[in-house]
Short mmCIF file of C-alpha atoms and ligand atoms in Angstrom, two decimals:
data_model
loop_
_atom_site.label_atom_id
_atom_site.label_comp_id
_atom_site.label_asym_id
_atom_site.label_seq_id
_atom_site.Cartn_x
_atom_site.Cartn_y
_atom_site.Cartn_z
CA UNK A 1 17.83 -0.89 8.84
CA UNK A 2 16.99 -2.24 5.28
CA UNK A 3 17.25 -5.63 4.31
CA UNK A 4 17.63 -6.56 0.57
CA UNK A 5 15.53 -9.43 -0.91
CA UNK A 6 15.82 -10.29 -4.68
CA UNK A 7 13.86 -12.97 -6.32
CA UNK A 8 14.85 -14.40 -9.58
CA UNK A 9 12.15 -13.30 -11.54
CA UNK A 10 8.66 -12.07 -11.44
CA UNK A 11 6.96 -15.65 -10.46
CA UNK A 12 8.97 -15.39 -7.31
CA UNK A 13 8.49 -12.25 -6.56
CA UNK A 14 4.94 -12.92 -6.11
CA UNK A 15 5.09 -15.53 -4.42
CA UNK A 16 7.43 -14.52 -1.64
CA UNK A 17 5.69 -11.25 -1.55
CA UNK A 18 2.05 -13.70 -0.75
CA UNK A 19 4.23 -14.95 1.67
CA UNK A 20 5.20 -12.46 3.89
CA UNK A 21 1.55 -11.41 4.24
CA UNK A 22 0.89 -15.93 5.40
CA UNK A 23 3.67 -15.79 7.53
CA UNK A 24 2.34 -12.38 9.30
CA UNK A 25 -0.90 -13.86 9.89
CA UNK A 26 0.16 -17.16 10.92
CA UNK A 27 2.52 -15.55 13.89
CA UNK A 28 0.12 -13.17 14.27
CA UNK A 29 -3.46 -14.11 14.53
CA UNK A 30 -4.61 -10.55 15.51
CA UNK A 31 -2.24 -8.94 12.66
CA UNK A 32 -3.32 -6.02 11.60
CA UNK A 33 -1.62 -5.62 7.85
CA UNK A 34 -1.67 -3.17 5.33
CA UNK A 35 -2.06 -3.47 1.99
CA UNK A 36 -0.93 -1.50 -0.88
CA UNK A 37 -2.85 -1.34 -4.65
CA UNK A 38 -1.56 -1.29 -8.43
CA UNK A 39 0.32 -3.72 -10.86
CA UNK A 40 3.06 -4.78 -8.22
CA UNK A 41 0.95 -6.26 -5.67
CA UNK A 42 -2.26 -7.42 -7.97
CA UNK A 43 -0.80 -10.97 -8.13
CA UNK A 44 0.49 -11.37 -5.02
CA UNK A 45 -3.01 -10.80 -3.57
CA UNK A 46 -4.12 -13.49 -6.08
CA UNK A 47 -1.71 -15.71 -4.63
CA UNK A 48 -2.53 -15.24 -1.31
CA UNK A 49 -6.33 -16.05 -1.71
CA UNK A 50 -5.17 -18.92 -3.81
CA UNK A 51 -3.52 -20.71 -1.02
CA UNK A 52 -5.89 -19.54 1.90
CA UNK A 53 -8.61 -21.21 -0.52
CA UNK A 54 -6.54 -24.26 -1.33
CA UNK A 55 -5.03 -24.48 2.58
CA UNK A 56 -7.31 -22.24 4.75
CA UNK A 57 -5.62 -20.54 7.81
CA UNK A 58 -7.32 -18.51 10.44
CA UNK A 59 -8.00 -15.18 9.60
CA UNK A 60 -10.87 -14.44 11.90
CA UNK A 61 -8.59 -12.23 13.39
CA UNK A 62 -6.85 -10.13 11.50
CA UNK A 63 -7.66 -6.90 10.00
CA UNK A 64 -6.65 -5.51 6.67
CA UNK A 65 -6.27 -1.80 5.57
CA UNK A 66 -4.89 -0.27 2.69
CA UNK A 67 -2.65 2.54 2.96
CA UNK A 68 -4.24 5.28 0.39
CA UNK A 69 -7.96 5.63 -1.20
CA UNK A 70 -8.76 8.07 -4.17
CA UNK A 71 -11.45 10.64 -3.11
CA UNK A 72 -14.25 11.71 -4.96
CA UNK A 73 -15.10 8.38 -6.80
CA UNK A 74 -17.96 5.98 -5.89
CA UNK A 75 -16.54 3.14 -4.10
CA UNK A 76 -17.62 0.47 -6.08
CA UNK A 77 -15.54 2.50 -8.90
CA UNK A 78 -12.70 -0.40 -10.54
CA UNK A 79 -9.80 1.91 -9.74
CA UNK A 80 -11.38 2.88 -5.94
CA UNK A 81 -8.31 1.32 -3.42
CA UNK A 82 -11.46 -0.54 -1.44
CA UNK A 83 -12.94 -2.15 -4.54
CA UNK A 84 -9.40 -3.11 -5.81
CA UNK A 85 -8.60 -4.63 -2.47
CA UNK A 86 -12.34 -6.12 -2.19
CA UNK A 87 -12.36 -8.15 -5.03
CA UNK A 88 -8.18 -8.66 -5.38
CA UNK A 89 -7.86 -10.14 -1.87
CA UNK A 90 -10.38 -9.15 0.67
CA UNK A 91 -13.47 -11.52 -0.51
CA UNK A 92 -10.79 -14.60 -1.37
CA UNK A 93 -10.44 -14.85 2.97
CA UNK A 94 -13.36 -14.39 3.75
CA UNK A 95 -12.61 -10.86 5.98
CA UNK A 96 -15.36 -9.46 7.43
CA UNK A 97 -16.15 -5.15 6.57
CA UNK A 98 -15.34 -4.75 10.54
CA UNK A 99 -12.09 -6.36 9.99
CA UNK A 100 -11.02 -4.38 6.36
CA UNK A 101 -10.71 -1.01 7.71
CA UNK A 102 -10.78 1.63 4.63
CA UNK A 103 -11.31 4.76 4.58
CA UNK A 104 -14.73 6.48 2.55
CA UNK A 105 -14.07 7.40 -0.81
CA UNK A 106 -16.61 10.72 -0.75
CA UNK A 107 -17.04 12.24 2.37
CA UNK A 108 -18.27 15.72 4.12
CA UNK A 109 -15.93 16.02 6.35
CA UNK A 110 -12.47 15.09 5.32
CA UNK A 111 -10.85 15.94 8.38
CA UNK A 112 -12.84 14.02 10.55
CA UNK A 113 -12.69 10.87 8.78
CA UNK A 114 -9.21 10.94 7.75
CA UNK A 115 -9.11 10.73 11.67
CA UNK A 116 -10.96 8.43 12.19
CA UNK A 117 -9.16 5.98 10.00
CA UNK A 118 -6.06 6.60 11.75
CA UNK A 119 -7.61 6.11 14.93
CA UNK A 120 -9.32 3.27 13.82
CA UNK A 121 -6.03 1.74 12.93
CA UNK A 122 -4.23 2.83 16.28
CA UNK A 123 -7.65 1.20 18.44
CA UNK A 124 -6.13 -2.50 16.89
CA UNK A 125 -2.79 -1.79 18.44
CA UNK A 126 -1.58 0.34 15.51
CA UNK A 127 -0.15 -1.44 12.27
CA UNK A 128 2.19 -4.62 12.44
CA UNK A 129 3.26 -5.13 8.70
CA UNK A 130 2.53 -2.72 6.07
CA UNK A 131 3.39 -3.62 2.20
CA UNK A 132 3.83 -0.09 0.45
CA UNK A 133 4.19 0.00 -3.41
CA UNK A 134 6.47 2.46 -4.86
CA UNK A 135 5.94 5.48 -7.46
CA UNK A 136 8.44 6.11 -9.88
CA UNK A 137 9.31 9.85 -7.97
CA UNK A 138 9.57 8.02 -4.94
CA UNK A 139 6.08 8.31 -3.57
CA UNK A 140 5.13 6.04 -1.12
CA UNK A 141 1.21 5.89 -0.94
CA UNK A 142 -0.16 9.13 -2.06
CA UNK A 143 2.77 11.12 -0.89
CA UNK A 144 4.42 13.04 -3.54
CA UNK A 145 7.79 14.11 -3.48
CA UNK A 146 7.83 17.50 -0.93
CA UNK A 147 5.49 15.96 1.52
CA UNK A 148 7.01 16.74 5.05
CA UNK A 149 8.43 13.60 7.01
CA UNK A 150 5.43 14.66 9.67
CA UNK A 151 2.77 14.52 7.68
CA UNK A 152 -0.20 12.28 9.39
CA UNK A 153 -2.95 10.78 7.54
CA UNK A 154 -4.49 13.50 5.02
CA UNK A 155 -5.60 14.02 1.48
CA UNK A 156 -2.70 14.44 -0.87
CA UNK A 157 -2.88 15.94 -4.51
CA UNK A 158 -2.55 12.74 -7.57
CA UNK A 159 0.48 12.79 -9.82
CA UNK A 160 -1.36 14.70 -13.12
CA UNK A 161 -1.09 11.00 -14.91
CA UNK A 162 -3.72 8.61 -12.86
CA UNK A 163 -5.49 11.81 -11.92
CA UNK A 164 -6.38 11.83 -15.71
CA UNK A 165 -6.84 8.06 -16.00
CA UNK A 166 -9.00 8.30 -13.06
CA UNK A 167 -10.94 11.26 -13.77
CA UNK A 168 -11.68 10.25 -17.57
CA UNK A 169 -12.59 6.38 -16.12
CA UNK A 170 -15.34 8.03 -13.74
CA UNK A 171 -16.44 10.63 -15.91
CA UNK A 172 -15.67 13.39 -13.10
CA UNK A 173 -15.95 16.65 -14.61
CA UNK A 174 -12.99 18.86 -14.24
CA UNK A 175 -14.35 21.10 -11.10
CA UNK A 176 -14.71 18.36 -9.05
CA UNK A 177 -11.08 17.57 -7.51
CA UNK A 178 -9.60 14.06 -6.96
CA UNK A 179 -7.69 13.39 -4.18
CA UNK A 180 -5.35 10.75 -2.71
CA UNK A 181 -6.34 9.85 0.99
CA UNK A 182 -3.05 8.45 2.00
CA UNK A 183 -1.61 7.67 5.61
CA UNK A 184 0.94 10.35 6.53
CA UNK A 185 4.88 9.50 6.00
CA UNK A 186 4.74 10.02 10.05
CA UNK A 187 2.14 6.86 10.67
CA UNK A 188 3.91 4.59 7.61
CA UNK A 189 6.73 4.98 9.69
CA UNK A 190 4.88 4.18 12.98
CA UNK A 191 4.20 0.43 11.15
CA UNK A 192 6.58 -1.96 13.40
CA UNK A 193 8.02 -4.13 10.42
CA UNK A 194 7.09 -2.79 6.63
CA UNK A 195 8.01 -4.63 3.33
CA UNK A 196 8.31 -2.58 0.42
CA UNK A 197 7.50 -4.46 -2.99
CA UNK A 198 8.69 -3.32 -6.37
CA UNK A 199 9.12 -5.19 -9.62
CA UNK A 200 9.82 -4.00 -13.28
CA UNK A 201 12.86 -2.15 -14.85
CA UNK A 202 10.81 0.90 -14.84
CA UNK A 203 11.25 0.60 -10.84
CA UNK A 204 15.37 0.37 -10.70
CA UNK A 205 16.26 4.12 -10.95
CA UNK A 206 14.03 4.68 -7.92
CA UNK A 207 15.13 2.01 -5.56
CA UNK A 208 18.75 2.60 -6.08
CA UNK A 209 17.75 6.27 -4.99
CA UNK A 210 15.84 5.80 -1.76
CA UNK A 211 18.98 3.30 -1.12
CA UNK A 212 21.44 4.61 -1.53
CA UNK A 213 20.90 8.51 -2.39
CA UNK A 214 20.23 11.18 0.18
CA UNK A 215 17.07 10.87 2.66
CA UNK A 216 15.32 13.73 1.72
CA UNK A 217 11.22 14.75 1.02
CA UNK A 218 12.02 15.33 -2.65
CA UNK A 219 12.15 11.51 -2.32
CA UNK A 220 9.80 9.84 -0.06
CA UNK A 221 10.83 6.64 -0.09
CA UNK A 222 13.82 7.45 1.35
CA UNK A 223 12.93 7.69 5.05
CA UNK A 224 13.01 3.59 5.08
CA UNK A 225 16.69 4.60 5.74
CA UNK A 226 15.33 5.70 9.08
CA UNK A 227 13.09 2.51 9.65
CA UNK A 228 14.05 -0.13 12.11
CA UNK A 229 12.65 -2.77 10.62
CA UNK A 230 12.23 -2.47 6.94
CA UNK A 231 12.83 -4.89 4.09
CA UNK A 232 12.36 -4.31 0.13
CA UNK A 233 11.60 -7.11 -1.73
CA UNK A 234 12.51 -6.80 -5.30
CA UNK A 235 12.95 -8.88 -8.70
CA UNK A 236 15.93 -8.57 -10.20
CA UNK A 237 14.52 -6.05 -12.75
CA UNK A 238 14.02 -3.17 -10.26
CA UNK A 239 17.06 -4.31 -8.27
CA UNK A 240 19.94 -4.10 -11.21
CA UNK A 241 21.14 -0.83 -10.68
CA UNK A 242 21.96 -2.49 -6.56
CA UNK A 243 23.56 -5.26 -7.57
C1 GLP B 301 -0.40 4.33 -6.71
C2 GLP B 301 -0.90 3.99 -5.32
C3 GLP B 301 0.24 3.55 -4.44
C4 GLP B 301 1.02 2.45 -5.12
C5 GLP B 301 1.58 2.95 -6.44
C6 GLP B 301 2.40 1.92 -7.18
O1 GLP B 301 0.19 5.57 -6.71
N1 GLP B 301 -1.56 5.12 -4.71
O2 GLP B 301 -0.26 3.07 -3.20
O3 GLP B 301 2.05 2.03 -4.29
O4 GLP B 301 0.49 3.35 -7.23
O5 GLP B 301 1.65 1.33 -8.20
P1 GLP B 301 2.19 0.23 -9.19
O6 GLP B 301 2.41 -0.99 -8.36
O7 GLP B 301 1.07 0.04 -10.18
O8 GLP B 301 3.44 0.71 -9.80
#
């Protein structure tokens, strides 16, 4: 079940996005809340520390994720998903590295710790909200169109585009692969409420697909057909091929 929300413009969008993340946390001091990185939700994490700063609420409890990390980059790398969230939202209230639960960016065992972030998740009582951004094929995290509806936490291949960004940003040399750690489709779906954020025109042709077209993996974002308790929140931008 999918409910629509669509703010007048991009100021709004922010704000009620901040807000869904407050209202978690103030019905649910032991919330544990995913986050999700990139253009959409950089303000609304700004907003969010704003207020906390301005009119503090208790966040001792709480724990913070976010759903995908790129692999094979320091962590202290700009684009890293943990240094994004760390300086975006994460330092702003004051959350505690027991309470942000990320996964490592290099590792020597991917299996293992891919794992353990899952379990690490499932040990707080599993994932009450989870924000997810959306790519413009549909990806939700870092899966890519043809990832199976099954898939559990695991390290995905990067759309060609940031891959480049990322590696040219970081200097990797070309034999060393970048990844996407992402959680699976299968433990996204596991999240008991989940608000999907997108803003922009360059967003519309994808949300009217994983709304109204087919629910298929060439599309990922179209299993939130399937979710019980899903909402997108959208500005009227990505929304105007919906309305
Ligand atoms: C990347 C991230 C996703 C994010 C998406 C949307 O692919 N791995 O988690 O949802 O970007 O980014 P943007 O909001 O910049 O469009």
């Amino acid at each position: 079940m999918i409910n629509i929300t669509i703010a007048k413009n991009e100021a709004e969008f922010d704000s009620l996005a901040a807000w869904r993340v407050i209202h978690e946390i103030g019905n649910n001091p032991q919330a544990v809340i995913g986050l999700s990185t990139g253009k959409t939700t950089k303000n609304m994490h700004a907003i969010i520390g704003r207020i906390y700063q301005e009119y503090p609420f208790d966040v001792s409890g709480i724990t913070l994720f976010g759903v995908d990390e790129v692999t094979n980059v320091p962590r202290e790398y700009k684009g890293a998903c943990y240094t994004m969230l760390k300086t975006q939202i994460i330092d702003a209230l004051g959350i505690t590295e027991e309470n942000f639960i990320m996964p490592p960016t290099i590792s020597g065992d991917w299996t293992k710790d891919c794992r353990l972030f899952t379990e690490k998740l499932a040990a707080r009582g599993g994932i009450d909200l989870q924000i997810l951004g959306l790519g413009e094929n549909g990806h939700l995290g870092f899966n890519q169109p043809g990832t199976p509806f099954e898939s559990e936490t695991y390290i995905s291949k990067m759309d060609e585009v940031l891959e480049a960004r990322i590696r040219k940003e970081t200097n990797t040399p070309p034999e060393k692969e970048l990844g996407g750690l992402t959680l699976g489709i299968k433990n996204i779906m596991h999240a008991r409420k989940i608000v999907l954020v997108a803003k922009g025109a360059s967003k519309a042709a994808i949300v009217e697909k994983i709304l109204r077209g087919p629910i298929t993996t060439d599309v990922p974002g179209s299993v939130l057909q399937l979710h019980p308790n899903c909402e997108f929140l959208l500005d009227e931008a990505s929304a105007k091929y919906i309305i």
